[in-house]
Short mmCIF file of N, CA and C in Angstrom, two decimals:
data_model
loop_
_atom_site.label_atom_id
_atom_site.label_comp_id
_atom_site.label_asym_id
_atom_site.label_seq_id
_atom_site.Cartn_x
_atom_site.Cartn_y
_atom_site.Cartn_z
N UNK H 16 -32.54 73.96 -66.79
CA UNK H 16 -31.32 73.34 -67.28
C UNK H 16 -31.65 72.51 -68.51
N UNK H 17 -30.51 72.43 -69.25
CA UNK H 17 -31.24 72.09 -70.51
C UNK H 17 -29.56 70.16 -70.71
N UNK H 18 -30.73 69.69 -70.58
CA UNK H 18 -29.50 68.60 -70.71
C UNK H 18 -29.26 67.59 -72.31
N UNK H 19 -29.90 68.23 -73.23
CA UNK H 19 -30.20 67.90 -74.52
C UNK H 19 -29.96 69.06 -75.48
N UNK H 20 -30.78 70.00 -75.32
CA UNK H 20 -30.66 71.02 -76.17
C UNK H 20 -29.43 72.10 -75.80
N UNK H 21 -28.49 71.83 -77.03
CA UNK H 21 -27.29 72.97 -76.73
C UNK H 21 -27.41 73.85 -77.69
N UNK H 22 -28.25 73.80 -78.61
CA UNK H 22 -28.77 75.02 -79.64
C UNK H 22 -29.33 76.29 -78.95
N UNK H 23 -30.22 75.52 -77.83
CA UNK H 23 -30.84 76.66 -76.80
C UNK H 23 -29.96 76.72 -75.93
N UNK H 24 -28.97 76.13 -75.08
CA UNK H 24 -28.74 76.40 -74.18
C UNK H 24 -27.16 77.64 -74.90
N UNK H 25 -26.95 77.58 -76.28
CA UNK H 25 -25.70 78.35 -76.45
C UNK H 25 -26.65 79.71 -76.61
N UNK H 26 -27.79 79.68 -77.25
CA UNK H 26 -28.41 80.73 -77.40
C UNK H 26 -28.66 81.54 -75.67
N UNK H 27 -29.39 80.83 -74.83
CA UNK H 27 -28.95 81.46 -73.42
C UNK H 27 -28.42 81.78 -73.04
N UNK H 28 -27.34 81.86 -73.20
CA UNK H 28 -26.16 82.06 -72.93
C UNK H 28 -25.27 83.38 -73.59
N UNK H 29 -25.36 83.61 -74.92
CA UNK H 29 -25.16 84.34 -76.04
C UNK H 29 -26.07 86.12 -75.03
N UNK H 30 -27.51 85.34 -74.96
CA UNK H 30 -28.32 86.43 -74.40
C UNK H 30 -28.09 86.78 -73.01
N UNK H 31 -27.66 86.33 -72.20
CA UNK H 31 -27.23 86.65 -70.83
C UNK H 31 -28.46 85.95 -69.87
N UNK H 32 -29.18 84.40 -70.35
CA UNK H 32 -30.37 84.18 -69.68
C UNK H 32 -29.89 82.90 -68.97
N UNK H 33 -28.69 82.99 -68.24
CA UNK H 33 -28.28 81.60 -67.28
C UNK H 33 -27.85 82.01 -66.20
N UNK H 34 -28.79 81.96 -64.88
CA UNK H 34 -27.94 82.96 -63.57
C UNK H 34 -26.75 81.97 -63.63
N UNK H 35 -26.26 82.51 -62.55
CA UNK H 35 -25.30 82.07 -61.41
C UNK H 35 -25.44 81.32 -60.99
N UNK H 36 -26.90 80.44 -60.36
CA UNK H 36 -27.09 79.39 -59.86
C UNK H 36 -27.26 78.33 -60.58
N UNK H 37 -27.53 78.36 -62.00
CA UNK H 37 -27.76 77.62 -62.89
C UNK H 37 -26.31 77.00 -63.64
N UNK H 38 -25.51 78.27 -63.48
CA UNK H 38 -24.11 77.90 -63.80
C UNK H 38 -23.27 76.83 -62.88
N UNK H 39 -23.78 77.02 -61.51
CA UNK H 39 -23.25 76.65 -60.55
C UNK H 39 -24.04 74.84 -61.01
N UNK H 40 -24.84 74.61 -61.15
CA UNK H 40 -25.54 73.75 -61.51
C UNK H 40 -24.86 72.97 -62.35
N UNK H 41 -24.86 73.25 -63.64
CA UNK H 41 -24.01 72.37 -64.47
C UNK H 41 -22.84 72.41 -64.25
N UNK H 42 -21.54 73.13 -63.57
CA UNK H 42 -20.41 72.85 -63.14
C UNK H 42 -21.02 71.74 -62.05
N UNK H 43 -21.74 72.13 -61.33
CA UNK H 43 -21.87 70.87 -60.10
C UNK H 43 -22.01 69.48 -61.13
N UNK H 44 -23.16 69.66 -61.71
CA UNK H 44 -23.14 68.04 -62.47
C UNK H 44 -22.51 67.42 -63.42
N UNK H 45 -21.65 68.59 -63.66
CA UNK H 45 -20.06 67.70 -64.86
C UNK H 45 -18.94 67.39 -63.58
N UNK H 46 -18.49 67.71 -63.08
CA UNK H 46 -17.63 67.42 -61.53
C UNK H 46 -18.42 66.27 -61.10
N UNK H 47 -19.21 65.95 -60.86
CA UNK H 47 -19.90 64.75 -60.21
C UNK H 47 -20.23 63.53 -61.33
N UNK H 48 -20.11 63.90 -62.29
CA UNK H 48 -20.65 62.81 -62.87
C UNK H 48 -18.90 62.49 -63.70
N UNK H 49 -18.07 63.20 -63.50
CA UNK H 49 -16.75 63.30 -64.21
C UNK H 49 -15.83 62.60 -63.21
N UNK H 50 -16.59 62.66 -61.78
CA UNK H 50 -16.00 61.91 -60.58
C UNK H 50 -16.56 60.40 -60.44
N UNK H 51 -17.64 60.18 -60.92
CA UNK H 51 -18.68 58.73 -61.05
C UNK H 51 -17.91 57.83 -61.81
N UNK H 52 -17.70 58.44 -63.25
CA UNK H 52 -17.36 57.76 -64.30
C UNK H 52 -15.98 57.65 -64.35
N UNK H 53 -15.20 58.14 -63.58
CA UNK H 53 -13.95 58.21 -63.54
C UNK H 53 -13.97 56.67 -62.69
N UNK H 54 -14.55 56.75 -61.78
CA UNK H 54 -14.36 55.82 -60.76
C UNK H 54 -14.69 54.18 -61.53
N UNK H 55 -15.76 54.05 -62.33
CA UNK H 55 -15.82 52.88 -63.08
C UNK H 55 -14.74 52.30 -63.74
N UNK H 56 -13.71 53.31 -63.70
CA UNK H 56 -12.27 52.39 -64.75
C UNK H 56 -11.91 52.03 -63.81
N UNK H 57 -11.52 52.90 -62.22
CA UNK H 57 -10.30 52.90 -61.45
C UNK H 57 -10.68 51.49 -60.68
N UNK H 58 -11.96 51.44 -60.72
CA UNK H 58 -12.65 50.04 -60.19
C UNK H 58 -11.57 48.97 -59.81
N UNK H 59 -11.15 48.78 -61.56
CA UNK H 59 -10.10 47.33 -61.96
C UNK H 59 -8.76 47.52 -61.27
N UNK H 60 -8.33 48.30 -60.52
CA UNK H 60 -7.29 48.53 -60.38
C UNK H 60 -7.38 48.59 -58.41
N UNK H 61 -8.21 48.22 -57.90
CA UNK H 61 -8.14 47.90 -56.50
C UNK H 61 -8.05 46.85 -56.64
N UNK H 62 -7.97 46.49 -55.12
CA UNK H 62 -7.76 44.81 -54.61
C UNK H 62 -8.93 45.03 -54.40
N UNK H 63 -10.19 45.76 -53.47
CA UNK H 63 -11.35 45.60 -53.17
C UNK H 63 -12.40 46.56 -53.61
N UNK H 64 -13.28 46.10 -53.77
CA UNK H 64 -14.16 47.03 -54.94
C UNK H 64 -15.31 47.38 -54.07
N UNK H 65 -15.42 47.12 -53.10
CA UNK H 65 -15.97 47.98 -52.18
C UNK H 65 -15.60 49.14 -51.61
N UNK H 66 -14.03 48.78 -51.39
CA UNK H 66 -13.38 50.43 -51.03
C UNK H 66 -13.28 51.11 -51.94
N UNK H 67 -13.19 50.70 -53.35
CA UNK H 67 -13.32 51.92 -54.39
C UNK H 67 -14.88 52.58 -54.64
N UNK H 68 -15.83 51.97 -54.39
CA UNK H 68 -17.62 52.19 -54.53
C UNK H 68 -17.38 53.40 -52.78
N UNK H 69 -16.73 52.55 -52.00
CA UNK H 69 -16.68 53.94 -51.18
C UNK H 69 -15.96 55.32 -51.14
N UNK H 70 -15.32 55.18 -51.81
CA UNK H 70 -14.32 56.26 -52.18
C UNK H 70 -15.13 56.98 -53.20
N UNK H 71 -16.06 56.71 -54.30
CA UNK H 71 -16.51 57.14 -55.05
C UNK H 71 -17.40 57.99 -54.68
N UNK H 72 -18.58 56.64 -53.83
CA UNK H 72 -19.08 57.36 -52.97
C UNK H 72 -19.03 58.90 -52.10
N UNK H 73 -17.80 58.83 -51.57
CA UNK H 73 -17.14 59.56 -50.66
C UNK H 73 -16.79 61.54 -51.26
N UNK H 74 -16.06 60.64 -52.25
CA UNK H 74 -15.34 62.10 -53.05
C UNK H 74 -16.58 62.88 -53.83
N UNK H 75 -17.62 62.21 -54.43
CA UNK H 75 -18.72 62.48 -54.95
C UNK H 75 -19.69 63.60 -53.81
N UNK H 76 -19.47 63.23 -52.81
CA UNK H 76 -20.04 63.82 -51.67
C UNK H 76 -19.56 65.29 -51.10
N UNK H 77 -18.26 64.61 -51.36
CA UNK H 77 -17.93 65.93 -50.89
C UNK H 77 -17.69 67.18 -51.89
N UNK H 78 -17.70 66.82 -53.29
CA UNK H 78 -17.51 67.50 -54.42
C UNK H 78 -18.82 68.18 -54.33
N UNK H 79 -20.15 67.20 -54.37
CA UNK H 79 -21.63 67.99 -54.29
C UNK H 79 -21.23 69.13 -53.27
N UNK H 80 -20.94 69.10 -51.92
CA UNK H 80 -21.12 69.38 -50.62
C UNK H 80 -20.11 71.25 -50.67
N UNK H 81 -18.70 70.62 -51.24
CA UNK H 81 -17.98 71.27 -51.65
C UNK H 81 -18.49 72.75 -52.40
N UNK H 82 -19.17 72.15 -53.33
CA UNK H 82 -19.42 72.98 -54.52
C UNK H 82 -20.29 73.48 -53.82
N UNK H 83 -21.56 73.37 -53.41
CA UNK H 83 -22.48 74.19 -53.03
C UNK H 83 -21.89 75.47 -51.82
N UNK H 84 -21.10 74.89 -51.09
CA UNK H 84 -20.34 75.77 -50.11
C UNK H 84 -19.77 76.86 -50.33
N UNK H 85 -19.33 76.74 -51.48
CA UNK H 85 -18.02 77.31 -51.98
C UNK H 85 -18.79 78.50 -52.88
N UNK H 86 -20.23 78.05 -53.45
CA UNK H 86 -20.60 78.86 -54.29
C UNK H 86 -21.69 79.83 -53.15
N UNK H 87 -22.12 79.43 -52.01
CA UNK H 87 -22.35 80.18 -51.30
C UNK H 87 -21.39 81.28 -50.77
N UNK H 88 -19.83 80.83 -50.41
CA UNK H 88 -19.29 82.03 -50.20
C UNK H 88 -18.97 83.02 -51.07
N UNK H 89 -19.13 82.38 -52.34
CA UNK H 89 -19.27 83.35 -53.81
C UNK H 89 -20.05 84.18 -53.26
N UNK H 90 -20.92 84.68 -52.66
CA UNK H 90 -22.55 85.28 -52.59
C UNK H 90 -23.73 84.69 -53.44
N UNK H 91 -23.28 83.18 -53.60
CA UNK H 91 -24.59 82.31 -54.51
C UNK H 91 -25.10 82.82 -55.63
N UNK H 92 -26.71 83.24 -55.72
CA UNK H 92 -27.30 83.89 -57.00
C UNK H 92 -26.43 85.59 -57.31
N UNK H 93 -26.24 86.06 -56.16
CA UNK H 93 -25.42 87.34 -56.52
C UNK H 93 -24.23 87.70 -56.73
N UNK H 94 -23.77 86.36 -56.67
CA UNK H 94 -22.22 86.40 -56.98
C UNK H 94 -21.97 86.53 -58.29
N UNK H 95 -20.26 86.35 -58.55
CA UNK H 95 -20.18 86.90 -59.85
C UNK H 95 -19.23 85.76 -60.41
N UNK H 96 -19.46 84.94 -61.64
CA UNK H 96 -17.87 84.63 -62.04
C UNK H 96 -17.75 83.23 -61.33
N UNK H 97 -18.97 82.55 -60.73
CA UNK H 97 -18.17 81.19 -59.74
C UNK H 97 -17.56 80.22 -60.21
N UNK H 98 -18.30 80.01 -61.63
CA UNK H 98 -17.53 79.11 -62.49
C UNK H 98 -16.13 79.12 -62.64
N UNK H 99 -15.90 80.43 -63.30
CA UNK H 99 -14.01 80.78 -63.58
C UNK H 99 -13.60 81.57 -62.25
N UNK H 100 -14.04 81.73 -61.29
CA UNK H 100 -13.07 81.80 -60.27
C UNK H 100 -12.83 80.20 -59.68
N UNK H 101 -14.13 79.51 -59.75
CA UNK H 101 -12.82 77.99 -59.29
C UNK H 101 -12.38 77.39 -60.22
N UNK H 102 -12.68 77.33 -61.38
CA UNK H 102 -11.65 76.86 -62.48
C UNK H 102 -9.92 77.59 -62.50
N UNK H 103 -10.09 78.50 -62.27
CA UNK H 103 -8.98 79.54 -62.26
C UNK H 103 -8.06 79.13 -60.81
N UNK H 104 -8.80 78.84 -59.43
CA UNK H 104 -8.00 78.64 -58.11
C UNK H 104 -8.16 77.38 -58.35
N UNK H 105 -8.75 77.06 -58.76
CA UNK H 105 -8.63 75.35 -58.59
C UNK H 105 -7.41 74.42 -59.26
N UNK H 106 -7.17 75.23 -60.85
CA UNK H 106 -5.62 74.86 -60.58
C UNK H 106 -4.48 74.82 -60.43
N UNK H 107 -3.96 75.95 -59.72
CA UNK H 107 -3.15 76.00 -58.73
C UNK H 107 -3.18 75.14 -57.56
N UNK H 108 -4.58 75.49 -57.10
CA UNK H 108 -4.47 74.59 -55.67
C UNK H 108 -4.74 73.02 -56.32
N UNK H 109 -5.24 72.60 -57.29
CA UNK H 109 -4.89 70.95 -57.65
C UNK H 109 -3.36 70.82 -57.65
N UNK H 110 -2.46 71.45 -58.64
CA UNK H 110 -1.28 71.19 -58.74
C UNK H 110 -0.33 71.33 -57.43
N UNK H 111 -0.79 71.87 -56.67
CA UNK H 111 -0.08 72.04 -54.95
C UNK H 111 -0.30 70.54 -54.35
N UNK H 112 -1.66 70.21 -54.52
CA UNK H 112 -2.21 68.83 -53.92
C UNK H 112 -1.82 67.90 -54.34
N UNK H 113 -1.56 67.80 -55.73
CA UNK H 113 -1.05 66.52 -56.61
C UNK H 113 0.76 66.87 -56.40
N UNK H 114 1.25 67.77 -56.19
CA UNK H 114 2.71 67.69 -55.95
C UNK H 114 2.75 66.85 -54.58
N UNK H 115 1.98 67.75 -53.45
CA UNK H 115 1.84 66.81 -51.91
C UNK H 115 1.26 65.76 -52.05
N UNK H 116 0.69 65.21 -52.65
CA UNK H 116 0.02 64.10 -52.38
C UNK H 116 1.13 62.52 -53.56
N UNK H 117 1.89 63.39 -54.34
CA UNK H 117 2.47 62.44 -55.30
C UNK H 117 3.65 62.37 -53.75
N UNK H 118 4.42 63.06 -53.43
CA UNK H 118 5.27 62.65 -52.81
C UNK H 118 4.82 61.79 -51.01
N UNK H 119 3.77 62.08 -50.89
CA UNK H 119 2.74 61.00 -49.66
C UNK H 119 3.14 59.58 -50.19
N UNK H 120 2.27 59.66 -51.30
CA UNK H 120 2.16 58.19 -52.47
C UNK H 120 3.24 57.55 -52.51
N UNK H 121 4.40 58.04 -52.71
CA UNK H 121 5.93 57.55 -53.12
C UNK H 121 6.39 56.62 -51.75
N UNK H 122 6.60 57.82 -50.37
CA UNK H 122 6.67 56.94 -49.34
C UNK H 122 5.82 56.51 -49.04
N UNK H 123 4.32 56.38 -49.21
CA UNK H 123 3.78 55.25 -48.84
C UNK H 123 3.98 53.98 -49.40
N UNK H 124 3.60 53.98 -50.54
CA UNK H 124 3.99 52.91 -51.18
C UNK H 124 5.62 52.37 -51.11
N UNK H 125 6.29 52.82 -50.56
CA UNK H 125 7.90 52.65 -50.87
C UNK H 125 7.76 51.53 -49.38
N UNK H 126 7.00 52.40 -48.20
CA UNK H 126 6.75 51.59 -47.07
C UNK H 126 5.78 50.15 -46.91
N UNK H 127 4.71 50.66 -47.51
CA UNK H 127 4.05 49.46 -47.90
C UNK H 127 4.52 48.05 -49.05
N UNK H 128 5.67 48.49 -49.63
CA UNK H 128 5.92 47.44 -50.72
C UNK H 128 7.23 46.45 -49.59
N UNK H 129 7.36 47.31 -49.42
CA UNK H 129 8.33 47.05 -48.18
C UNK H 129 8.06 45.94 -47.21
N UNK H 130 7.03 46.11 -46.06
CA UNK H 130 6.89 45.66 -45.04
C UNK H 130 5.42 44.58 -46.05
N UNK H 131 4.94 44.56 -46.99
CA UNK H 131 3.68 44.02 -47.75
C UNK H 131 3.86 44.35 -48.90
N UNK H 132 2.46 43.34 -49.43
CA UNK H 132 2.02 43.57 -50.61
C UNK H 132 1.15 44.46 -50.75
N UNK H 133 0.84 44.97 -51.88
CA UNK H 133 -0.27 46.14 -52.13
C UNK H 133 -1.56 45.15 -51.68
N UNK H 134 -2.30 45.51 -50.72
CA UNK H 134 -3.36 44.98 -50.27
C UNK H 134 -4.61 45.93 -49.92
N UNK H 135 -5.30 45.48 -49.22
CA UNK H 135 -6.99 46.15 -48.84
C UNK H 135 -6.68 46.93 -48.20
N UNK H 136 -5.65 47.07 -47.13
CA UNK H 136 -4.87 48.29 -46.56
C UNK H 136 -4.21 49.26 -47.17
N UNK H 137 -4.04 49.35 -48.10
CA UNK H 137 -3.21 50.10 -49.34
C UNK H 137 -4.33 50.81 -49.75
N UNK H 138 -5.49 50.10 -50.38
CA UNK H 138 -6.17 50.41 -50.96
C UNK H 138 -7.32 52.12 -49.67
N UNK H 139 -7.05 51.23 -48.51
CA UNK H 139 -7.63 52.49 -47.41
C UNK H 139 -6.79 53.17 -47.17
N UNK H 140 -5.58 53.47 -47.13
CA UNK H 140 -4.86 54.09 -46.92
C UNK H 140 -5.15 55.17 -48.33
N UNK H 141 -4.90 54.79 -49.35
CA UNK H 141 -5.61 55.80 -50.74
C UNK H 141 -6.63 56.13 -50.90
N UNK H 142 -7.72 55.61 -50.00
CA UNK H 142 -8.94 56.23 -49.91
C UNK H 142 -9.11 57.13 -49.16
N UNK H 143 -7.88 57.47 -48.00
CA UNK H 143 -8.10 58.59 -46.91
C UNK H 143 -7.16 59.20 -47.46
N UNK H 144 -6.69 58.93 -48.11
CA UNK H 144 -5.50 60.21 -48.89
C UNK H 144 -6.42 61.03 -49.99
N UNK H 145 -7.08 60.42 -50.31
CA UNK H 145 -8.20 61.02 -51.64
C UNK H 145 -8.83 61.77 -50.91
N UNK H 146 -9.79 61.37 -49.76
CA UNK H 146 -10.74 61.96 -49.04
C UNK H 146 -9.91 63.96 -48.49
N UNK H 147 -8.86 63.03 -47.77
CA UNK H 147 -8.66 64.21 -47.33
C UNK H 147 -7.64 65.69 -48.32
N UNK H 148 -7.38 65.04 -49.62
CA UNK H 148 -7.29 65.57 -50.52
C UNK H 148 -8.35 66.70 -51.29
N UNK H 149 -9.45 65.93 -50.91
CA UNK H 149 -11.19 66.44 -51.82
C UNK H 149 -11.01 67.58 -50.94
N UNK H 150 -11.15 67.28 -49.71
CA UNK H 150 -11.68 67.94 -48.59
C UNK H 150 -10.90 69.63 -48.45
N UNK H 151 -8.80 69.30 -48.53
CA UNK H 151 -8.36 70.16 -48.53
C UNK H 151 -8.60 71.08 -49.93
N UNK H 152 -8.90 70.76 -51.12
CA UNK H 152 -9.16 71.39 -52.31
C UNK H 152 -10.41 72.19 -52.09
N UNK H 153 -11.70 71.80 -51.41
CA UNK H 153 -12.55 73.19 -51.17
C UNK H 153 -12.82 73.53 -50.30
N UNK H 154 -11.82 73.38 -49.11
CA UNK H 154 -10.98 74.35 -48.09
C UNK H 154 -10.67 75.21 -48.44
N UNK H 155 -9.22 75.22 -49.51
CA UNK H 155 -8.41 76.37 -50.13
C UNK H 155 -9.67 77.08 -50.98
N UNK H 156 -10.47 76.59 -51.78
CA UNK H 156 -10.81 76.99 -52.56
C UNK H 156 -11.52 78.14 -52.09
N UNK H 157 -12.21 77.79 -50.72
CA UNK H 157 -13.62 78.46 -50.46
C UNK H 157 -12.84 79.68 -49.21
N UNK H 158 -11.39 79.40 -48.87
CA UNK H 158 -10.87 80.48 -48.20
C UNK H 158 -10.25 81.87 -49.21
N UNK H 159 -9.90 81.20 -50.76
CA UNK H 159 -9.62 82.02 -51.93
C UNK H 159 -10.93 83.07 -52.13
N UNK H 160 -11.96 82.28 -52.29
CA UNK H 160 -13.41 82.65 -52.52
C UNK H 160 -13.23 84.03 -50.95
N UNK H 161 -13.23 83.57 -50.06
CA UNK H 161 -13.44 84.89 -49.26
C UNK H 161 -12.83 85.48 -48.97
N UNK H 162 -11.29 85.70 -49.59
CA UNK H 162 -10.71 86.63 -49.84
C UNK H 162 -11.34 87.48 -50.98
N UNK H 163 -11.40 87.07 -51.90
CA UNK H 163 -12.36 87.69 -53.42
C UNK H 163 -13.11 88.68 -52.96
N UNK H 164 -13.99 88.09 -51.62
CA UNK H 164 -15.39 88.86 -51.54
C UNK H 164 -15.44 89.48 -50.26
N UNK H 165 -14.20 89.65 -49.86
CA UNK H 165 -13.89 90.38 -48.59
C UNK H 165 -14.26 90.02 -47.63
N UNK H 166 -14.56 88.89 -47.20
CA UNK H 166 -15.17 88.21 -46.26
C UNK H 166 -13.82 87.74 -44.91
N UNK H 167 -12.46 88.08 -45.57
CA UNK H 167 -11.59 87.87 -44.83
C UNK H 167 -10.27 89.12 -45.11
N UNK H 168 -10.13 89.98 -43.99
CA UNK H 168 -8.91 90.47 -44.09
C UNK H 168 -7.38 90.27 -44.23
#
């Protein structure tokens, strides 16, 4: 993996010298590090900054965990395409999740502003909405994936 040189790494590429697993590689470490750094803004915007370091924590985990799964049901090094087949299902099934999950958000918060203030409970309550958000995204993803590869009738 080349994390400096993109002169060589476009030339690798050009030549057909980057498996599948290597691809899978740098999609894994732009998703994870695109999930890290994301999390350093969202920081300012909890009440507790421990539940956001866990959430980061959390989603980071399962994105690693995710991805490797998902590129196994690809058929891993022999698969074909893992990159743009989850770029490709992924958003659809984001935009399904962010439609369900914007209208979760609405009544939650509509309930919580309600009966409270946005508090440390708010803040867990959006951390298990995230979680189980991550979680359902390479679910779908990795049941798309074995349809692809016939792994499911």
């Amino acid at each position: 993996m080349y994390f400096w040189k993109t002169d060589q790494l476009a030339a690798d590429i050009k030549n057909n010298k980057v498996s599948e697993k290597s691809k899978m590689y740098y999609y894994l470490l732009i998703m994870a590090s695109y999930n890290i750094v994301t999390y350093q803004y969202l920081a300012d915007f909890t009440v507790d900054t421990t539940i956001a370091i866990i959430e980061m924590v959390v989603t980071t985990l399962i994105v690693i965990i995710g991805t490797l799964i998902t590129f196994k049901t690809n058929k891993g090094e022999d698969g074909v395409d893992y990159v743009s087949r989850a770029i490709m299902l992924g958003l659809p099934i984001s935009i399904k999740l962010v439609v369900f999950a914007s209208i979760f958000q609405i009544a939650l918060f509509e309930f919580v502003f309600y009966y409270w203030d946005y508090d440390v409970l708010t803040d867990s309550f959006l951390l298990a909405m995230l979680t189980v958000i991550t979680v359902l995204f390479f679910w779908r993803l990795n049941e798309h994936l074995k349809f692809i590869n016939n792994e499911v009738h």
